[in-house]
Amino acid sequence: MATPPVPPATAAWLSCATPRPSAPLRLVCLPYAGAGGGAFRPWAAGLAPDVELWTAQLPGRERRLAEPPVTTMDELAAPLVDAVADQVRPPFAIFGHSMGGLLGYEVTRRLVAGGGPAPARLVVSAALPPHRAAGTGAAHTRDDAGLTAWLRELGGVPDELVADPTLLGLILPTVRADLAVVASYRRSVVPALPLPVDAVAAADDPLVDPDAVAGWAACTTVGFSLTVVPGGHLYLHDSPPPLHRLLAGRPTPDRAAHAYAEGATP
């Protein structure tokens, strides 16, 4: 039977980085503020061959650079829910870093509430839980110089980018819009998910410390783990999170945290 075509309305929102039709698991990666799917494509070579990698393609970056970035969670989550339902065959997991963690929760919550295909697990990284979401404060209201300095403190702006005003001018509006998404995200009720949630925190993260990341335990009725890795907020620029271990099954949190504190690889 031929695979039905993907509706044009959702085709733009997801991309399969490693087509592996026979893989038993798909991993959908959602980016941090200002990033695109390219942040995750290098992972393809390191993922086990039984995992198919998908990346979100959000407005205002990469192939959608000409589109204006959006500033509310609903504008991101609603089309991604449709895109996942249309394109990603279960079973699948969702991974989100920083803003992507909140987006992952919101996409998962909506999939569950709608009775559609839901992820087998949610993995969040360097992300505040939804009941404490506005951790970036008013960073999105800073002028370009102030926002650039703030990003450099987090390790998110390399020197070569700062030296190119044209490129920096293309990126900052998207970063600012993404930070506005986080700052404006509010839920009066935060439903716990009926699936495992695994959280990754960076030991030296100045924005989201491990104690804050531990708050994701309240977001699941099934099971939770916390893994602490070396590095700062954007640690995944240097080494990916322990996806092999997390996707294979929940690690013992203490063992995983100690292993990564000692610099072990997944």
PDB file of C-alpha atoms in Angstrom:
ATOM      1  CA  MET A   1       0.000   0.000   0.000  1.00  0.00           C
ATOM      2  CA  ALA A   2       1.400   3.403  -0.956  1.00  0.00           C
ATOM      3  CA  THR A   3       2.206   5.841   1.816  1.00  0.00           C
ATOM      4  CA  PRO A   4      -0.341   8.679   1.769  1.00  0.00           C
ATOM      5  CA  PRO A   5       1.121  12.115   0.975  1.00  0.00           C
ATOM      6  CA  VAL A   6       1.879  14.420   3.881  1.00  0.00           C
ATOM      7  CA  PRO A   7      -0.537  17.387   3.978  1.00  0.00           C
ATOM      8  CA  PRO A   8       1.277  20.569   2.875  1.00  0.00           C
ATOM      9  CA  ALA A   9       0.144  22.357   6.034  1.00  0.00           C
ATOM     10  CA  THR A  10       2.247  20.045   8.210  1.00  0.00           C
ATOM     11  CA  ALA A  11       5.055  19.013   5.832  1.00  0.00           C
ATOM     12  CA  ALA A  12       7.115  22.140   6.618  1.00  0.00           C
ATOM     13  CA  TRP A  13       7.250  21.484  10.366  1.00  0.00           C
ATOM     14  CA  LEU A  14       9.228  18.235  10.534  1.00  0.00           C
ATOM     15  CA  SER A  15      12.152  16.703   8.693  1.00  0.00           C
ATOM     16  CA  CYS A  16      13.489  13.152   8.840  1.00  0.00           C
ATOM     17  CA  ALA A  17      17.273  13.405   9.216  1.00  0.00           C
ATOM     18  CA  THR A  18      17.966   9.666   9.072  1.00  0.00           C
ATOM     19  CA  PRO A  19      15.339   7.750   7.080  1.00  0.00           C
ATOM     20  CA  ARG A  20      15.278   4.266   8.603  1.00  0.00           C
ATOM     21  CA  PRO A  21      11.864   2.772   7.762  1.00  0.00           C
ATOM     22  CA  SER A  22      12.573  -0.449   9.630  1.00  0.00           C
ATOM     23  CA  ALA A  23      13.794   1.259  12.822  1.00  0.00           C
ATOM     24  CA  PRO A  24      11.663   0.276  15.838  1.00  0.00           C
ATOM     25  CA  LEU A  25      11.808   3.795  17.350  1.00  0.00           C
ATOM     26  CA  ARG A  26      11.660   7.366  16.095  1.00  0.00           C
ATOM     27  CA  LEU A  27      13.141  10.341  18.004  1.00  0.00           C
ATOM     28  CA  VAL A  28      11.617  13.794  17.450  1.00  0.00           C
ATOM     29  CA  CYS A  29      13.980  16.608  18.531  1.00  0.00           C
ATOM     30  CA  LEU A  30      12.719  20.088  19.408  1.00  0.00           C
ATOM     31  CA  PRO A  31      15.260  22.943  19.500  1.00  0.00           C
ATOM     32  CA  TYR A  32      16.273  25.560  22.026  1.00  0.00           C
ATOM     33  CA  ALA A  33      15.715  29.288  21.448  1.00  0.00           C
ATOM     34  CA  GLY A  34      17.097  30.457  18.108  1.00  0.00           C
ATOM     35  CA  ALA A  35      18.185  26.992  16.974  1.00  0.00           C
ATOM     36  CA  GLY A  36      16.972  24.904  14.068  1.00  0.00           C
ATOM     37  CA  GLY A  37      16.923  21.247  13.213  1.00  0.00           C
ATOM     38  CA  GLY A  38      20.594  21.455  12.226  1.00  0.00           C
ATOM     39  CA  ALA A  39      21.517  21.494  15.914  1.00  0.00           C
ATOM     40  CA  PHE A  40      20.570  17.811  16.069  1.00  0.00           C
ATOM     41  CA  ARG A  41      21.605  16.454  12.674  1.00  0.00           C
ATOM     42  CA  PRO A  42      25.172  15.615  13.852  1.00  0.00           C
ATOM     43  CA  TRP A  43      23.575  13.155  16.270  1.00  0.00           C
ATOM     44  CA  ALA A  44      22.511  10.944  13.377  1.00  0.00           C
ATOM     45  CA  ALA A  45      25.905   9.267  13.156  1.00  0.00           C
ATOM     46  CA  GLY A  46      25.977   8.515  16.877  1.00  0.00           C
ATOM     47  CA  LEU A  47      22.454   7.234  17.373  1.00  0.00           C
ATOM     48  CA  ALA A  48      21.891   3.507  17.352  1.00  0.00           C
ATOM     49  CA  PRO A  49      20.751   2.180  13.949  1.00  0.00           C
ATOM     50  CA  ASP A  50      17.392   1.256  15.473  1.00  0.00           C
ATOM     51  CA  VAL A  51      16.500   4.949  15.994  1.00  0.00           C
ATOM     52  CA  GLU A  52      15.161   7.197  13.226  1.00  0.00           C
ATOM     53  CA  LEU A  53      15.943  10.881  13.842  1.00  0.00           C
ATOM     54  CA  TRP A  54      13.353  13.596  13.171  1.00  0.00           C
ATOM     55  CA  THR A  55      13.885  17.314  13.729  1.00  0.00           C
ATOM     56  CA  ALA A  56      11.407  20.157  14.081  1.00  0.00           C
ATOM     57  CA  GLN A  57      11.644  22.908  11.490  1.00  0.00           C
ATOM     58  CA  LEU A  58      10.337  26.097  13.089  1.00  0.00           C
ATOM     59  CA  PRO A  59       9.576  29.447  11.377  1.00  0.00           C
ATOM     60  CA  GLY A  60      12.344  32.046  11.177  1.00  0.00           C
ATOM     61  CA  ARG A  61      15.338  29.719  10.743  1.00  0.00           C
ATOM     62  CA  GLU A  62      17.071  27.488   8.198  1.00  0.00           C
ATOM     63  CA  ARG A  63      14.777  26.584   5.293  1.00  0.00           C
ATOM     64  CA  ARG A  64      12.009  28.723   6.863  1.00  0.00           C
ATOM     65  CA  LEU A  65      14.224  31.774   7.368  1.00  0.00           C
ATOM     66  CA  ALA A  66      11.948  33.991   5.276  1.00  0.00           C
ATOM     67  CA  GLU A  67       8.984  33.327   7.549  1.00  0.00           C
ATOM     68  CA  PRO A  68       8.477  35.543  10.609  1.00  0.00           C
ATOM     69  CA  PRO A  69       9.137  33.767  13.906  1.00  0.00           C
ATOM     70  CA  VAL A  70       6.167  33.293  16.222  1.00  0.00           C
ATOM     71  CA  THR A  71       5.891  34.450  19.814  1.00  0.00           C
ATOM     72  CA  THR A  72       3.341  32.171  21.498  1.00  0.00           C
ATOM     73  CA  MET A  73       3.397  28.523  22.492  1.00  0.00           C
ATOM     74  CA  ASP A  74       0.130  27.801  20.716  1.00  0.00           C
ATOM     75  CA  GLU A  75       1.581  28.975  17.389  1.00  0.00           C
ATOM     76  CA  LEU A  76       4.363  26.405  17.764  1.00  0.00           C
ATOM     77  CA  ALA A  77       2.599  23.521  19.487  1.00  0.00           C
ATOM     78  CA  ALA A  78      -0.603  23.321  17.455  1.00  0.00           C
ATOM     79  CA  PRO A  79       1.018  22.750  14.027  1.00  0.00           C
ATOM     80  CA  LEU A  80       3.668  20.459  15.521  1.00  0.00           C
ATOM     81  CA  VAL A  81       0.954  18.254  17.006  1.00  0.00           C
ATOM     82  CA  ASP A  82      -0.572  17.896  13.545  1.00  0.00           C
ATOM     83  CA  ALA A  83       2.831  17.317  11.958  1.00  0.00           C
ATOM     84  CA  VAL A  84       3.767  14.567  14.412  1.00  0.00           C
ATOM     85  CA  ALA A  85       0.380  12.879  13.960  1.00  0.00           C
ATOM     86  CA  ASP A  86       0.678  13.064  10.161  1.00  0.00           C
ATOM     87  CA  GLN A  87       4.326  12.069   9.733  1.00  0.00           C
ATOM     88  CA  VAL A  88       5.797  10.163  12.690  1.00  0.00           C
ATOM     89  CA  ARG A  89       4.907   6.509  13.049  1.00  0.00           C
ATOM     90  CA  PRO A  90       4.674   5.171  16.610  1.00  0.00           C
ATOM     91  CA  PRO A  91       6.465   4.252  18.698  1.00  0.00           C
ATOM     92  CA  PHE A  92       8.375   7.490  19.057  1.00  0.00           C
ATOM     93  CA  ALA A  93      10.020   9.594  21.760  1.00  0.00           C
ATOM     94  CA  ILE A  94      10.252  13.376  22.009  1.00  0.00           C
ATOM     95  CA  PHE A  95      13.419  15.191  23.073  1.00  0.00           C
ATOM     96  CA  GLY A  96      13.492  18.909  23.808  1.00  0.00           C
ATOM     97  CA  HIS A  97      16.285  21.162  25.041  1.00  0.00           C
ATOM     98  CA  SER A  98      15.507  24.360  26.999  1.00  0.00           C
ATOM     99  CA  MET A  99      12.575  25.965  25.130  1.00  0.00           C
ATOM    100  CA  GLY A 100      12.256  22.644  23.323  1.00  0.00           C
ATOM    101  CA  GLY A 101      11.569  20.892  26.623  1.00  0.00           C
ATOM    102  CA  LEU A 102       8.538  23.080  27.292  1.00  0.00           C
ATOM    103  CA  LEU A 103       7.437  22.680  23.686  1.00  0.00           C
ATOM    104  CA  GLY A 104       7.859  18.920  24.040  1.00  0.00           C
ATOM    105  CA  TYR A 105       5.616  18.878  27.092  1.00  0.00           C
ATOM    106  CA  GLU A 106       2.956  20.963  25.365  1.00  0.00           C
ATOM    107  CA  VAL A 107       3.012  18.834  22.196  1.00  0.00           C
ATOM    108  CA  THR A 108       2.854  15.652  24.271  1.00  0.00           C
ATOM    109  CA  ARG A 109       0.035  16.984  26.465  1.00  0.00           C
ATOM    110  CA  ARG A 110      -2.023  17.867  23.398  1.00  0.00           C
ATOM    111  CA  LEU A 111      -1.389  14.522  21.714  1.00  0.00           C
ATOM    112  CA  VAL A 112      -2.521  12.703  24.864  1.00  0.00           C
ATOM    113  CA  ALA A 113      -5.572  14.935  25.347  1.00  0.00           C
ATOM    114  CA  GLY A 114      -6.584  14.504  21.721  1.00  0.00           C
ATOM    115  CA  GLY A 115      -6.397  10.730  21.857  1.00  0.00           C
ATOM    116  CA  GLY A 116      -3.875  10.659  19.036  1.00  0.00           C
ATOM    117  CA  PRO A 117      -0.542   8.870  18.909  1.00  0.00           C
ATOM    118  CA  ALA A 118       1.455   9.870  21.983  1.00  0.00           C
ATOM    119  CA  PRO A 119       5.187   9.454  22.593  1.00  0.00           C
ATOM    120  CA  ALA A 120       6.461   6.461  24.497  1.00  0.00           C
ATOM    121  CA  ARG A 121       8.525   8.847  26.602  1.00  0.00           C
ATOM    122  CA  LEU A 122       9.448  12.518  26.900  1.00  0.00           C
ATOM    123  CA  VAL A 123      13.080  13.514  27.424  1.00  0.00           C
ATOM    124  CA  VAL A 124      13.672  17.103  28.555  1.00  0.00           C
ATOM    125  CA  SER A 125      17.058  18.788  28.810  1.00  0.00           C
ATOM    126  CA  ALA A 126      18.107  22.002  30.597  1.00  0.00           C
ATOM    127  CA  ALA A 127      14.436  22.979  30.781  1.00  0.00           C
ATOM    128  CA  LEU A 128      12.292  24.390  33.538  1.00  0.00           C
ATOM    129  CA  PRO A 129       9.080  22.422  34.185  1.00  0.00           C
ATOM    130  CA  PRO A 130       5.882  24.018  32.855  1.00  0.00           C
ATOM    131  CA  HIS A 131       4.738  25.245  36.264  1.00  0.00           C
ATOM    132  CA  ARG A 132       7.980  27.291  36.489  1.00  0.00           C
ATOM    133  CA  ALA A 133       8.320  28.145  32.811  1.00  0.00           C
ATOM    134  CA  ALA A 134       9.162  31.844  32.728  1.00  0.00           C
ATOM    135  CA  GLY A 135      12.767  31.370  33.810  1.00  0.00           C
ATOM    136  CA  THR A 136      14.250  33.572  31.092  1.00  0.00           C
ATOM    137  CA  GLY A 137      12.466  36.550  32.633  1.00  0.00           C
ATOM    138  CA  ALA A 138      12.534  39.589  30.365  1.00  0.00           C
ATOM    139  CA  ALA A 139      15.566  38.594  28.291  1.00  0.00           C
ATOM    140  CA  HIS A 140      13.495  38.993  25.118  1.00  0.00           C
ATOM    141  CA  THR A 141      12.968  42.711  25.893  1.00  0.00           C
ATOM    142  CA  ARG A 142      16.690  43.561  25.830  1.00  0.00           C
ATOM    143  CA  ASP A 143      18.145  45.513  22.930  1.00  0.00           C
ATOM    144  CA  ASP A 144      20.393  43.692  20.467  1.00  0.00           C
ATOM    145  CA  ALA A 145      23.584  44.421  22.391  1.00  0.00           C
ATOM    146  CA  GLY A 146      22.067  43.319  25.688  1.00  0.00           C
ATOM    147  CA  LEU A 147      20.565  40.156  24.204  1.00  0.00           C
ATOM    148  CA  THR A 148      23.854  39.286  22.510  1.00  0.00           C
ATOM    149  CA  ALA A 149      25.744  39.716  25.793  1.00  0.00           C
ATOM    150  CA  TRP A 150      23.194  37.541  27.597  1.00  0.00           C
ATOM    151  CA  LEU A 151      23.515  34.808  24.985  1.00  0.00           C
ATOM    152  CA  ARG A 152      27.313  34.937  25.117  1.00  0.00           C
ATOM    153  CA  GLU A 153      27.172  34.361  28.871  1.00  0.00           C
ATOM    154  CA  LEU A 154      25.247  31.156  28.151  1.00  0.00           C
ATOM    155  CA  GLY A 155      27.739  30.096  25.476  1.00  0.00           C
ATOM    156  CA  GLY A 156      25.194  30.461  22.689  1.00  0.00           C
ATOM    157  CA  VAL A 157      26.924  33.005  20.434  1.00  0.00           C
ATOM    158  CA  PRO A 158      30.347  32.148  18.971  1.00  0.00           C
ATOM    159  CA  ASP A 159      32.826  34.973  18.354  1.00  0.00           C
ATOM    160  CA  GLU A 160      32.585  34.601  14.572  1.00  0.00           C
ATOM    161  CA  LEU A 161      28.848  35.274  14.749  1.00  0.00           C
ATOM    162  CA  VAL A 162      29.333  38.437  16.825  1.00  0.00           C
ATOM    163  CA  ALA A 163      31.853  39.599  14.226  1.00  0.00           C
ATOM    164  CA  ASP A 164      29.232  39.333  11.445  1.00  0.00           C
ATOM    165  CA  PRO A 165      26.528  41.982  12.075  1.00  0.00           C
ATOM    166  CA  THR A 166      24.476  40.820   9.084  1.00  0.00           C
ATOM    167  CA  LEU A 167      24.230  37.238  10.272  1.00  0.00           C
ATOM    168  CA  LEU A 168      23.662  38.339  13.866  1.00  0.00           C
ATOM    169  CA  GLY A 169      20.832  40.574  12.677  1.00  0.00           C
ATOM    170  CA  LEU A 170      19.154  37.580  11.043  1.00  0.00           C
ATOM    171  CA  ILE A 171      19.356  35.428  14.165  1.00  0.00           C
ATOM    172  CA  LEU A 172      18.468  37.799  16.996  1.00  0.00           C
ATOM    173  CA  PRO A 173      14.795  38.333  16.014  1.00  0.00           C
ATOM    174  CA  THR A 174      14.222  34.564  16.121  1.00  0.00           C
ATOM    175  CA  VAL A 175      15.995  34.226  19.460  1.00  0.00           C
ATOM    176  CA  ARG A 176      13.942  37.103  20.860  1.00  0.00           C
ATOM    177  CA  ALA A 177      10.680  35.584  19.596  1.00  0.00           C
ATOM    178  CA  ASP A 178      11.531  32.175  21.092  1.00  0.00           C
ATOM    179  CA  LEU A 179      12.355  33.740  24.454  1.00  0.00           C
ATOM    180  CA  ALA A 180       9.000  35.528  24.306  1.00  0.00           C
ATOM    181  CA  VAL A 181       7.345  32.118  23.823  1.00  0.00           C
ATOM    182  CA  VAL A 182       8.926  30.885  27.049  1.00  0.00           C
ATOM    183  CA  ALA A 183       8.283  34.080  29.004  1.00  0.00           C
ATOM    184  CA  SER A 184       4.594  34.134  28.067  1.00  0.00           C
ATOM    185  CA  TYR A 185       3.899  30.420  28.583  1.00  0.00           C
ATOM    186  CA  ARG A 186       1.443  29.909  31.423  1.00  0.00           C
ATOM    187  CA  ARG A 187      -0.720  26.979  32.409  1.00  0.00           C
ATOM    188  CA  SER A 188      -3.133  27.306  35.324  1.00  0.00           C
ATOM    189  CA  VAL A 189      -3.260  23.497  35.474  1.00  0.00           C
ATOM    190  CA  VAL A 190      -0.286  21.292  34.564  1.00  0.00           C
ATOM    191  CA  PRO A 191      -1.608  17.796  33.833  1.00  0.00           C
ATOM    192  CA  ALA A 192       0.769  14.966  34.666  1.00  0.00           C
ATOM    193  CA  LEU A 193       1.535  12.821  31.622  1.00  0.00           C
ATOM    194  CA  PRO A 194       0.697   9.087  31.505  1.00  0.00           C
ATOM    195  CA  LEU A 195       4.183   8.264  30.191  1.00  0.00           C
ATOM    196  CA  PRO A 196       7.754   8.358  31.516  1.00  0.00           C
ATOM    197  CA  VAL A 197       9.597  11.669  31.705  1.00  0.00           C
ATOM    198  CA  ASP A 198      13.390  11.636  31.761  1.00  0.00           C
ATOM    199  CA  ALA A 199      15.188  14.887  32.543  1.00  0.00           C
ATOM    200  CA  VAL A 200      18.791  15.933  31.890  1.00  0.00           C
ATOM    201  CA  ALA A 201      20.385  18.830  33.781  1.00  0.00           C
ATOM    202  CA  ALA A 202      23.814  20.410  33.367  1.00  0.00           C
ATOM    203  CA  ALA A 203      25.818  20.739  36.565  1.00  0.00           C
ATOM    204  CA  ASP A 204      26.987  24.311  35.851  1.00  0.00           C
ATOM    205  CA  ASP A 205      23.906  25.661  34.083  1.00  0.00           C
ATOM    206  CA  PRO A 206      23.435  29.309  35.220  1.00  0.00           C
ATOM    207  CA  LEU A 207      19.881  29.436  33.874  1.00  0.00           C
ATOM    208  CA  VAL A 208      18.295  26.125  34.915  1.00  0.00           C
ATOM    209  CA  ASP A 209      20.034  24.312  37.759  1.00  0.00           C
ATOM    210  CA  PRO A 210      19.528  20.591  38.510  1.00  0.00           C
ATOM    211  CA  ASP A 211      17.186  21.278  41.432  1.00  0.00           C
ATOM    212  CA  ALA A 212      14.878  23.198  39.090  1.00  0.00           C
ATOM    213  CA  VAL A 213      15.020  20.461  36.444  1.00  0.00           C
ATOM    214  CA  ALA A 214      14.045  17.945  39.128  1.00  0.00           C
ATOM    215  CA  GLY A 215      10.638  19.647  39.197  1.00  0.00           C
ATOM    216  CA  TRP A 216       9.705  17.655  36.087  1.00  0.00           C
ATOM    217  CA  ALA A 217       8.980  14.762  38.458  1.00  0.00           C
ATOM    218  CA  ALA A 218       5.544  16.340  38.995  1.00  0.00           C
ATOM    219  CA  CYS A 219       4.786  16.060  35.264  1.00  0.00           C
ATOM    220  CA  THR A 220       4.383  12.293  35.043  1.00  0.00           C
ATOM    221  CA  THR A 221       2.252   9.617  36.678  1.00  0.00           C
ATOM    222  CA  VAL A 222       4.422   6.773  35.391  1.00  0.00           C
ATOM    223  CA  GLY A 223       8.080   7.342  36.234  1.00  0.00           C
ATOM    224  CA  PHE A 224      10.812   9.957  36.330  1.00  0.00           C
ATOM    225  CA  SER A 225      14.593  10.033  36.179  1.00  0.00           C
ATOM    226  CA  LEU A 226      17.108  12.854  36.491  1.00  0.00           C
ATOM    227  CA  THR A 227      20.561  12.647  34.948  1.00  0.00           C
ATOM    228  CA  VAL A 228      23.158  15.338  35.697  1.00  0.00           C
ATOM    229  CA  VAL A 229      25.844  15.920  33.061  1.00  0.00           C
ATOM    230  CA  PRO A 230      28.898  18.198  33.029  1.00  0.00           C
ATOM    231  CA  GLY A 231      28.705  21.607  31.382  1.00  0.00           C
ATOM    232  CA  GLY A 232      26.546  24.689  31.115  1.00  0.00           C
ATOM    233  CA  HIS A 233      23.184  25.484  29.593  1.00  0.00           C
ATOM    234  CA  LEU A 234      24.279  24.561  26.070  1.00  0.00           C
ATOM    235  CA  TYR A 235      26.335  21.524  27.071  1.00  0.00           C
ATOM    236  CA  LEU A 236      24.994  19.602  24.062  1.00  0.00           C
ATOM    237  CA  HIS A 237      27.248  21.711  21.788  1.00  0.00           C
ATOM    238  CA  ASP A 238      30.127  19.672  23.230  1.00  0.00           C
ATOM    239  CA  SER A 239      28.494  16.307  23.928  1.00  0.00           C
ATOM    240  CA  PRO A 240      25.011  14.927  23.366  1.00  0.00           C
ATOM    241  CA  PRO A 241      22.819  13.943  26.286  1.00  0.00           C
ATOM    242  CA  PRO A 242      22.765  10.241  27.288  1.00  0.00           C
ATOM    243  CA  LEU A 243      20.127   9.355  24.722  1.00  0.00           C
ATOM    244  CA  HIS A 244      21.306   5.782  24.234  1.00  0.00           C
ATOM    245  CA  ARG A 245      20.710   5.074  27.892  1.00  0.00           C
ATOM    246  CA  LEU A 246      17.478   6.993  28.210  1.00  0.00           C
ATOM    247  CA  LEU A 247      15.841   5.605  25.082  1.00  0.00           C
ATOM    248  CA  ALA A 248      16.825   2.060  25.982  1.00  0.00           C
ATOM    249  CA  GLY A 249      15.112   2.380  29.362  1.00  0.00           C
ATOM    250  CA  ARG A 250      15.233   4.460  32.477  1.00  0.00           C
ATOM    251  CA  PRO A 251      18.673   4.480  34.129  1.00  0.00           C
ATOM    252  CA  THR A 252      19.190   4.434  37.832  1.00  0.00           C
ATOM    253  CA  PRO A 253      19.404   8.223  38.395  1.00  0.00           C
ATOM    254  CA  ASP A 254      22.268   8.108  40.901  1.00  0.00           C
ATOM    255  CA  ARG A 255      24.337   5.821  38.705  1.00  0.00           C
ATOM    256  CA  ALA A 256      23.764   7.951  35.607  1.00  0.00           C
ATOM    257  CA  ALA A 257      24.557  11.189  37.433  1.00  0.00           C
ATOM    258  CA  HIS A 258      27.768   9.800  38.883  1.00  0.00           C
ATOM    259  CA  ALA A 259      28.864   8.383  35.547  1.00  0.00           C
ATOM    260  CA  TYR A 260      28.459  11.726  33.797  1.00  0.00           C
ATOM    261  CA  ALA A 261      30.051  13.678  36.613  1.00  0.00           C
ATOM    262  CA  GLU A 262      33.106  11.530  36.025  1.00  0.00           C
ATOM    263  CA  GLY A 263      33.020  12.187  32.284  1.00  0.00           C
ATOM    264  CA  ALA A 264      31.762   8.813  31.124  1.00  0.00           C
ATOM    265  CA  THR A 265      30.267   8.555  27.640  1.00  0.00           C
ATOM    266  CA  PRO A 266      26.789   7.156  26.989  1.00  0.00           C
TER     267      PRO A 266
END
